[in-house]
PDB file of C-alpha atoms in Angstrom:
ATOM      1  CA  ALA A   1     -20.704 -31.870 -25.713  1.00 49.00           C
ATOM      2  CA  ASP A   2     -16.967 -31.957 -26.239  1.00 56.00           C
ATOM      3  CA  THR A   3     -15.424 -32.647 -22.833  1.00 58.00           C
ATOM      4  CA  PHE A   4     -11.975 -31.410 -23.867  1.00 56.00           C
ATOM      5  CA  THR A   5     -13.061 -27.875 -24.789  1.00 59.00           C
ATOM      6  CA  GLY A   6     -15.645 -27.876 -22.011  1.00 65.00           C
ATOM      7  CA  ALA A   7     -12.893 -28.469 -19.450  1.00 66.00           C
ATOM      8  CA  ALA A   8     -11.272 -25.141 -20.394  1.00 64.00           C
ATOM      9  CA  HIS A   9     -14.280 -23.362 -18.897  1.00 72.00           C
ATOM     10  CA  TYR A  10     -13.321 -24.650 -15.445  1.00 81.00           C
ATOM     11  CA  PHE A  11      -9.979 -22.869 -15.706  1.00 83.00           C
ATOM     12  CA  ALA A  12     -11.729 -19.682 -16.807  1.00 83.00           C
ATOM     13  CA  ALA A  13     -13.984 -19.898 -13.759  1.00 84.00           C
ATOM     14  CA  LEU A  14     -10.986 -20.575 -11.514  1.00 89.00           C
ATOM     15  CA  PHE A  15      -9.053 -17.577 -12.871  1.00 89.00           C
ATOM     16  CA  GLY A  16     -12.171 -15.392 -12.754  1.00 91.00           C
ATOM     17  CA  VAL A  17     -12.930 -16.257  -9.139  1.00 92.00           C
ATOM     18  CA  GLY A  18      -9.250 -15.845  -8.243  1.00 95.00           C
ATOM     19  CA  THR A  19      -9.181 -12.376  -9.805  1.00 95.00           C
ATOM     20  CA  LEU A  20     -12.382 -11.421  -8.013  1.00 96.00           C
ATOM     21  CA  LEU A  21     -11.048 -12.664  -4.657  1.00 97.00           C
ATOM     22  CA  VAL A  22      -7.676 -10.922  -4.961  1.00 97.00           C
ATOM     23  CA  LEU A  23      -9.339  -7.654  -5.991  1.00 97.00           C
ATOM     24  CA  CYS A  24     -11.970  -7.769  -3.238  1.00 97.00           C
ATOM     25  CA  ILE A  25      -9.503  -8.716  -0.493  1.00 97.00           C
ATOM     26  CA  PHE A  26      -7.082  -5.972  -1.565  1.00 97.00           C
ATOM     27  CA  LEU A  27      -9.826  -3.347  -1.723  1.00 97.00           C
ATOM     28  CA  ASN A  28     -11.279  -4.448   1.597  1.00 97.00           C
ATOM     29  CA  LEU A  29      -7.884  -4.123   3.295  1.00 96.00           C
ATOM     30  CA  HIS A  30      -7.015  -0.753   1.793  1.00 95.00           C
ATOM     31  CA  ALA A  31     -10.307   1.003   1.066  1.00 96.00           C
ATOM     32  CA  GLY A  32     -12.972  -0.769   3.128  1.00 97.00           C
ATOM     33  CA  PRO A  33     -15.915  -3.089   2.516  1.00 97.00           C
ATOM     34  CA  TRP A  34     -17.920  -0.657   0.375  1.00 98.00           C
ATOM     35  CA  ALA A  35     -15.056  -0.221  -2.064  1.00 97.00           C
ATOM     36  CA  SER A  36     -14.534  -3.975  -2.087  1.00 97.00           C
ATOM     37  CA  THR A  37     -18.180  -4.618  -2.866  1.00 97.00           C
ATOM     38  CA  ALA A  38     -18.299  -1.902  -5.526  1.00 98.00           C
ATOM     39  CA  GLY A  39     -15.038  -3.052  -7.132  1.00 97.00           C
ATOM     40  CA  GLY A  40     -16.060  -6.700  -7.199  1.00 96.00           C
ATOM     41  CA  THR A  41     -19.482  -5.846  -8.595  1.00 96.00           C
ATOM     42  CA  ALA A  42     -17.995  -3.581 -11.263  1.00 96.00           C
ATOM     43  CA  LEU A  43     -15.543  -6.304 -12.287  1.00 94.00           C
ATOM     44  CA  MET A  44     -18.243  -8.957 -12.538  1.00 92.00           C
ATOM     45  CA  LEU A  45     -20.534  -6.674 -14.542  1.00 93.00           C
ATOM     46  CA  HIS A  46     -17.831  -5.590 -16.968  1.00 93.00           C
ATOM     47  CA  PRO A  47     -18.810  -7.030 -20.367  1.00 91.00           C
ATOM     48  CA  ARG A  48     -15.242  -7.911 -21.374  1.00 90.00           C
ATOM     49  CA  PHE A  49     -14.617  -9.818 -18.144  1.00 90.00           C
ATOM     50  CA  TRP A  50     -17.971 -11.582 -18.456  1.00 85.00           C
ATOM     51  CA  GLY A  51     -17.213 -12.567 -22.044  1.00 85.00           C
ATOM     52  CA  ASP A  52     -13.733 -13.772 -21.134  1.00 84.00           C
ATOM     53  CA  LEU A  53     -15.238 -15.944 -18.404  1.00 82.00           C
ATOM     54  CA  HIS A  54     -17.120 -17.776 -21.122  1.00 78.00           C
ATOM     55  CA  TYR A  55     -14.776 -17.784 -24.077  1.00 79.00           C
ATOM     56  CA  ASN A  56     -11.240 -16.605 -23.351  1.00 79.00           C
ATOM     57  CA  VAL A  57      -9.292 -18.354 -20.608  1.00 77.00           C
ATOM     58  CA  LYS A  58      -5.912 -16.937 -21.698  1.00 80.00           C
ATOM     59  CA  ASP A  59      -6.817 -13.317 -20.946  1.00 86.00           C
ATOM     60  CA  LEU A  60      -8.221 -14.218 -17.533  1.00 87.00           C
ATOM     61  CA  SER A  61      -4.962 -15.865 -16.506  1.00 87.00           C
ATOM     62  CA  SER A  62      -3.065 -12.740 -17.575  1.00 89.00           C
ATOM     63  CA  CYS A  63      -5.552 -10.554 -15.715  1.00 91.00           C
ATOM     64  CA  LEU A  64      -5.026 -12.515 -12.495  1.00 93.00           C
ATOM     65  CA  LEU A  65      -1.244 -12.477 -12.932  1.00 92.00           C
ATOM     66  CA  PHE A  66      -1.153  -8.721 -13.598  1.00 94.00           C
ATOM     67  CA  LEU A  67      -3.400  -8.054 -10.598  1.00 95.00           C
ATOM     68  CA  LEU A  68      -1.170 -10.195  -8.359  1.00 95.00           C
ATOM     69  CA  LEU A  69       1.853  -8.258  -9.615  1.00 95.00           C
ATOM     70  CA  ALA A  70       0.197  -4.933  -8.773  1.00 94.00           C
ATOM     71  CA  VAL A  71      -0.888  -6.093  -5.302  1.00 96.00           C
ATOM     72  CA  LEU A  72       2.519  -7.559  -4.457  1.00 96.00           C
ATOM     73  CA  PHE A  73       4.339  -4.488  -5.788  1.00 95.00           C
ATOM     74  CA  HIS A  74       2.124  -2.309  -3.603  1.00 95.00           C
ATOM     75  CA  ALA A  75       2.876  -4.527  -0.597  1.00 95.00           C
ATOM     76  CA  ALA A  76       6.622  -4.397  -1.322  1.00 95.00           C
ATOM     77  CA  LEU A  77       6.581  -0.599  -1.465  1.00 93.00           C
ATOM     78  CA  ARG A  78       4.540  -0.233   1.699  1.00 93.00           C
ATOM     79  CA  ARG A  79       6.691  -2.701   3.637  1.00 94.00           C
ATOM     80  CA  ARG A  80       9.931  -1.408   2.092  1.00 93.00           C
ATOM     81  CA  SER A  81      10.734  -5.031   1.297  1.00 95.00           C
ATOM     82  CA  TRP A  82      13.526  -5.421  -1.225  1.00 95.00           C
ATOM     83  CA  ARG A  83      13.067  -9.209  -1.077  1.00 96.00           C
ATOM     84  CA  LEU A  84       9.430  -8.900  -2.103  1.00 96.00           C
ATOM     85  CA  LEU A  85      10.483  -6.518  -4.888  1.00 95.00           C
ATOM     86  CA  LEU A  86      12.837  -9.227  -6.179  1.00 96.00           C
ATOM     87  CA  GLY A  87       9.963 -11.714  -6.035  1.00 96.00           C
ATOM     88  CA  VAL A  88       7.822  -9.307  -8.041  1.00 96.00           C
ATOM     89  CA  ALA A  89      10.644  -9.036 -10.607  1.00 96.00           C
ATOM     90  CA  VAL A  90      10.595 -12.825 -10.987  1.00 96.00           C
ATOM     91  CA  LEU A  91       6.794 -12.839 -11.269  1.00 95.00           C
ATOM     92  CA  TRP A  92       7.071 -10.092 -13.875  1.00 95.00           C
ATOM     93  CA  GLY A  93       9.221 -12.475 -15.925  1.00 95.00           C
ATOM     94  CA  VAL A  94       6.405 -15.030 -15.783  1.00 94.00           C
ATOM     95  CA  ALA A  95       4.005 -12.298 -16.896  1.00 93.00           C
ATOM     96  CA  LEU A  96       6.313 -11.436 -19.809  1.00 91.00           C
ATOM     97  CA  ALA A  97       6.239 -15.072 -20.891  1.00 90.00           C
ATOM     98  CA  THR A  98       2.446 -15.007 -20.682  1.00 88.00           C
ATOM     99  CA  LYS A  99       1.649 -11.781 -22.524  1.00 87.00           C
ATOM    100  CA  ALA A 100       3.839  -9.070 -24.015  1.00 87.00           C
ATOM    101  CA  ASN A 101       1.574  -6.363 -22.554  1.00 88.00           C
ATOM    102  CA  ALA A 102       3.519  -6.980 -19.335  1.00 91.00           C
ATOM    103  CA  LEU A 103       6.240  -4.807 -20.860  1.00 90.00           C
ATOM    104  CA  PHE A 104       4.193  -1.799 -19.716  1.00 90.00           C
ATOM    105  CA  LEU A 105       3.869  -2.886 -16.076  1.00 91.00           C
ATOM    106  CA  PRO A 106       7.252  -1.408 -15.004  1.00 90.00           C
ATOM    107  CA  VAL A 107       6.135   1.984 -16.327  1.00 91.00           C
ATOM    108  CA  VAL A 108       3.129   1.930 -14.008  1.00 92.00           C
ATOM    109  CA  GLY A 109       5.260   0.494 -11.196  1.00 92.00           C
ATOM    110  CA  GLY A 110       7.866   3.200 -11.693  1.00 91.00           C
ATOM    111  CA  LEU A 111       5.226   5.911 -11.370  1.00 94.00           C
ATOM    112  CA  CYS A 112       3.895   4.253  -8.212  1.00 93.00           C
ATOM    113  CA  PHE A 113       7.407   3.998  -6.799  1.00 93.00           C
ATOM    114  CA  ALA A 114       8.074   7.680  -7.549  1.00 94.00           C
ATOM    115  CA  TYR A 115       4.819   8.643  -5.819  1.00 95.00           C
ATOM    116  CA  GLU A 116       5.640   6.466  -2.808  1.00 94.00           C
ATOM    117  CA  ALA A 117       9.139   8.000  -2.580  1.00 94.00           C
ATOM    118  CA  TRP A 118       7.602  11.484  -2.756  1.00 96.00           C
ATOM    119  CA  CYS A 119       5.138  10.599   0.052  1.00 95.00           C
ATOM    120  CA  ARG A 120       7.959   9.215   2.188  1.00 95.00           C
ATOM    121  CA  ARG A 121      10.028  12.362   1.708  1.00 96.00           C
ATOM    122  CA  ARG A 122       7.026  14.551   2.606  1.00 96.00           C
ATOM    123  CA  ALA A 123       6.636  12.515   5.801  1.00 95.00           C
ATOM    124  CA  GLY A 124      10.281  13.189   6.692  1.00 96.00           C
ATOM    125  CA  GLN A 125      11.444   9.651   5.928  1.00 94.00           C
ATOM    126  CA  PRO A 126      14.168   8.601   3.515  1.00 93.00           C
ATOM    127  CA  ALA A 127      12.649   8.383   0.042  1.00 93.00           C
ATOM    128  CA  THR A 128      14.246   5.016  -0.699  1.00 93.00           C
ATOM    129  CA  THR A 129      16.903   2.594   0.430  1.00 92.00           C
ATOM    130  CA  ALA A 130      19.888   1.276  -1.486  1.00 94.00           C
ATOM    131  CA  ARG A 131      18.402  -2.230  -1.363  1.00 95.00           C
ATOM    132  CA  GLU A 132      15.121  -1.033  -2.878  1.00 94.00           C
ATOM    133  CA  VAL A 133      16.998   0.703  -5.687  1.00 93.00           C
ATOM    134  CA  ALA A 134      19.086  -2.436  -6.277  1.00 95.00           C
ATOM    135  CA  ALA A 135      15.946  -4.594  -6.362  1.00 95.00           C
ATOM    136  CA  LEU A 136      14.334  -2.232  -8.867  1.00 93.00           C
ATOM    137  CA  ALA A 137      17.496  -2.230 -10.959  1.00 93.00           C
ATOM    138  CA  ALA A 138      17.254  -6.038 -11.072  1.00 95.00           C
ATOM    139  CA  PHE A 139      13.896  -5.912 -12.880  1.00 93.00           C
ATOM    140  CA  PRO A 140      15.353  -5.552 -16.406  1.00 93.00           C
ATOM    141  CA  VAL A 141      17.696  -8.473 -15.704  1.00 95.00           C
ATOM    142  CA  LEU A 142      15.469 -10.881 -13.766  1.00 96.00           C
ATOM    143  CA  GLY A 143      12.277 -10.354 -15.759  1.00 94.00           C
ATOM    144  CA  PRO A 144      13.626 -11.236 -19.206  1.00 93.00           C
ATOM    145  CA  ALA A 145      15.748 -14.071 -17.759  1.00 95.00           C
ATOM    146  CA  VAL A 146      12.677 -15.665 -16.162  1.00 96.00           C
ATOM    147  CA  MET A 147      10.712 -15.105 -19.386  1.00 93.00           C
ATOM    148  CA  LEU A 148      13.368 -17.054 -21.303  1.00 92.00           C
ATOM    149  CA  LEU A 149      13.290 -19.863 -18.737  1.00 94.00           C
ATOM    150  CA  CYS A 150       9.486 -20.084 -18.904  1.00 93.00           C
ATOM    151  CA  TRP A 151       9.237 -20.097 -22.683  1.00 88.00           C
ATOM    152  CA  PRO A 152      10.883 -23.160 -24.276  1.00 88.00           C
ATOM    153  CA  TYR A 153       9.956 -21.973 -27.795  1.00 87.00           C
ATOM    154  CA  LEU A 154      12.624 -19.309 -27.468  1.00 84.00           C
ATOM    155  CA  TRP A 155      15.239 -21.967 -26.612  1.00 86.00           C
ATOM    156  CA  LEU A 156      14.757 -23.662 -29.973  1.00 87.00           C
ATOM    157  CA  ASP A 157      16.886 -21.967 -32.575  1.00 88.00           C
ATOM    158  CA  PHE A 158      18.032 -19.381 -30.073  1.00 88.00           C
ATOM    159  CA  PRO A 159      18.610 -16.439 -30.739  1.00 89.00           C
ATOM    160  CA  ALA A 160      16.620 -16.463 -34.020  1.00 92.00           C
ATOM    161  CA  HIS A 161      13.276 -17.033 -32.236  1.00 90.00           C
ATOM    162  CA  LEU A 162      14.061 -14.333 -29.690  1.00 87.00           C
ATOM    163  CA  VAL A 163      14.919 -11.849 -32.460  1.00 91.00           C
ATOM    164  CA  GLY A 164      11.742 -12.831 -34.327  1.00 90.00           C
ATOM    165  CA  TYR A 165       9.648 -12.251 -31.210  1.00 87.00           C
ATOM    166  CA  ALA A 166      11.337  -8.896 -30.571  1.00 87.00           C
ATOM    167  CA  LYS A 167      10.567  -7.838 -34.157  1.00 89.00           C
ATOM    168  CA  TYR A 168       6.949  -8.890 -33.695  1.00 86.00           C
ATOM    169  CA  VAL A 169       6.614  -6.830 -30.514  1.00 85.00           C
ATOM    170  CA  ALA A 170       8.414  -3.867 -32.096  1.00 85.00           C
ATOM    171  CA  GLY A 171       5.948  -4.006 -34.996  1.00 83.00           C
ATOM    172  CA  TRP A 172       2.850  -3.525 -32.831  1.00 76.00           C
ATOM    173  CA  GLY A 173       0.617  -0.890 -34.310  1.00 65.00           C
ATOM    174  CA  VAL A 174       2.709  -0.680 -37.456  1.00 69.00           C
ATOM    175  CA  THR A 175       1.962  -3.937 -39.267  1.00 61.00           C
ATOM    176  CA  GLY A 176      -1.793  -3.476 -39.501  1.00 57.00           C
ATOM    177  CA  SER A 177      -2.618  -6.737 -37.759  1.00 52.00           C
TER     178      SER A 177
END
């Protein structure tokens, strides 16, 4: 057996267990032990997750990172923590450097923030604070900046590599590949 490629399976297991733990702990805290058990079981029985555990370590790392982003964003909204929102913006930059699908995370986060603001207003509380709005406004600045810092390929022949990557992302669904 090839020990080099075999070692990659340990990282897949680590990311898989990490994803399972984060999901189960979050569900247990917010929905109870039955939801935690059902969610963890559903995740482990999902064929794509099971296959990735065996053959695709890169998607498992993205899965764990995206889940951590969602959990921390939820915590920031519930605690009204602008500092945690800034931390999530930085983590989003890491996610952008990992996988371009992270571009869609602010859309989901924006909908969650709008719902949270609506719930606050219904409860007679201020919908948002100036610091929360400022932290959210920092996302489009901090995220891409952190992505650039985390991705040395983009530093080489900058800005040509950045433009090339932007064209690649803009061509999703159009190029046929």
